Amino acid sequence: MKRIFEQKNLFCLPWAQTILGTHLNEKVNFMALDWLTRVNITPAMLGICVNKNNASHKAIVDTGEFSINLPTAEMIEKTDYVGLVSGRHVDKSDLFQVFYGELKSAPMITECPLTIECKLSQTVSLPTHTFFIAEIINIYTEDEILSEGKPDIKKIRPFLLTMPDNNYWAVGENLGKAWSAGQKLRKS
Ligand SMILES: Cc1cc2nc3c(=O)[nH]c(=O)nc-3n(C[C@H](O)[C@H](O)[C@H](O)COP(=O)(O)O)c2cc1C
């Protein structure tokens, strides 16, 4: 029998773990970020949800730029750490090696096999968070993590977050092809 789960905010959807990179008062800052989604194809756009109390929120409002970095499983400790402390009180700028693309205030993490530089396009103010919608300016990757020209999740070894148990998970085995596994059930 179905039952109503008491806490509306605690659901077990897995999120890909990322690190948000910004310039906070002209200094590099990072925070752990999971609330991220694609929102448009052309131009390529994504949306992220950032708590208004986070220093990264101010950084995005001030500069209109940010980066999304996909850490590997080996980077769990540092990724979690940047989600525990605020750039308001702690200098997180030297935790990772940084490189830049076209944007001046979107520091990207060299150790991450896939990074995305983003330019703010729209903001949606919600009670506790802001949903920042941004255009993807460039995606940076490395030949070593590509298979047949596409990023290969097995080579990247990203990790996922689940709540409410607050655990990190490796990506498991391949289950089949998307836009294909259901084809045999189609009637037309
Ligand atoms: C695993 C994990 C995921 C997180 N995801 C988000 C998120 O999606 N949005 C958000 O606003 N804060 C998120 N946080 C909290 C921020 O990373 C945390 O408040 C951080 O200290 C903010 O740093 P800042 O003040 O330097 O911006 C997450 C924290 C952890 C540990």
Tab-separated table of C-alpha atoms and ligand atoms in Angstrom, residues 17 29-35 49-51 53-57 80 82-88 92 129 161 168, ligand 1:
chain	number	residue	atom	x	y	z
A	17	GLN	CA	27.320	15.677	-8.091
A	29	ASN	CA	35.183	30.257	-4.867
A	30	PHE	CA	33.650	26.792	-5.116
A	31	MET	CA	30.577	25.108	-3.642
A	32	ALA	CA	29.021	21.645	-3.940
A	33	LEU	CA	25.934	21.774	-6.157
A	34	ASP	CA	23.357	19.137	-6.996
A	35	TRP	CA	20.282	21.049	-8.080
A	49	CYS	CA	19.257	26.397	-7.840
A	50	VAL	CA	21.369	28.252	-5.271
A	51	ASN	CA	20.428	29.163	-1.714
A	53	ASN	CA	22.429	32.634	1.917
A	54	ASN	CA	25.354	31.104	0.013
A	55	ALA	CA	28.278	33.306	-0.926
A	56	SER	CA	28.106	31.760	-4.407
A	57	HIS	CA	24.658	33.328	-4.806
A	80	ASP	CA	32.063	17.480	0.053
A	82	VAL	CA	33.277	22.849	-0.514
A	83	GLY	CA	29.687	22.024	0.458
A	84	LEU	CA	30.451	22.292	4.176
A	85	VAL	CA	32.127	25.677	4.485
A	86	SER	CA	31.312	29.088	3.044
A	87	GLY	CA	33.566	31.329	1.010
A	88	ARG	CA	32.384	34.073	3.320
A	92	LYS	CA	38.464	27.747	-0.906
A	129	HIS	CA	16.655	29.831	-3.469
A	161	LEU	CA	23.965	12.083	-4.312
A	168	TYR	CA	27.275	9.425	-2.465
B	1	LIG	C1	26.415	17.260	-1.444
B	1	LIG	C2	25.987	18.685	-1.357
B	1	LIG	C3	25.151	19.224	-2.316
B	1	LIG	C4	24.739	20.557	-2.240
B	1	LIG	N1	23.906	21.073	-3.205
B	1	LIG	C5	23.527	22.375	-3.128
B	1	LIG	C6	22.699	22.942	-4.140
B	1	LIG	O1	22.322	22.314	-5.128
B	1	LIG	N2	22.325	24.242	-3.989
B	1	LIG	C7	22.719	25.009	-2.919
B	1	LIG	O2	22.349	26.189	-2.840
B	1	LIG	N3	23.524	24.497	-1.957
B	1	LIG	C8	23.944	23.206	-2.053
B	1	LIG	N4	24.773	22.689	-1.097
B	1	LIG	C9	25.208	23.542	0.010
B	1	LIG	C10	26.401	24.445	-0.369
B	1	LIG	O3	27.378	23.725	-1.117
B	1	LIG	C11	27.036	24.973	0.941
B	1	LIG	O4	26.074	25.758	1.624
B	1	LIG	C12	28.308	25.748	0.718
B	1	LIG	O5	28.989	25.863	1.933
B	1	LIG	C13	28.080	27.143	0.133
B	1	LIG	O6	29.329	27.727	-0.067
B	1	LIG	P1	29.481	29.276	-0.391
B	1	LIG	O7	28.866	30.027	0.772
B	1	LIG	O8	30.982	29.471	-0.462
B	1	LIG	O9	28.774	29.550	-1.661
B	1	LIG	C14	25.191	21.364	-1.169
B	1	LIG	C15	26.053	20.818	-0.194
B	1	LIG	C16	26.453	19.503	-0.293
B	1	LIG	C17	27.383	18.925	0.744
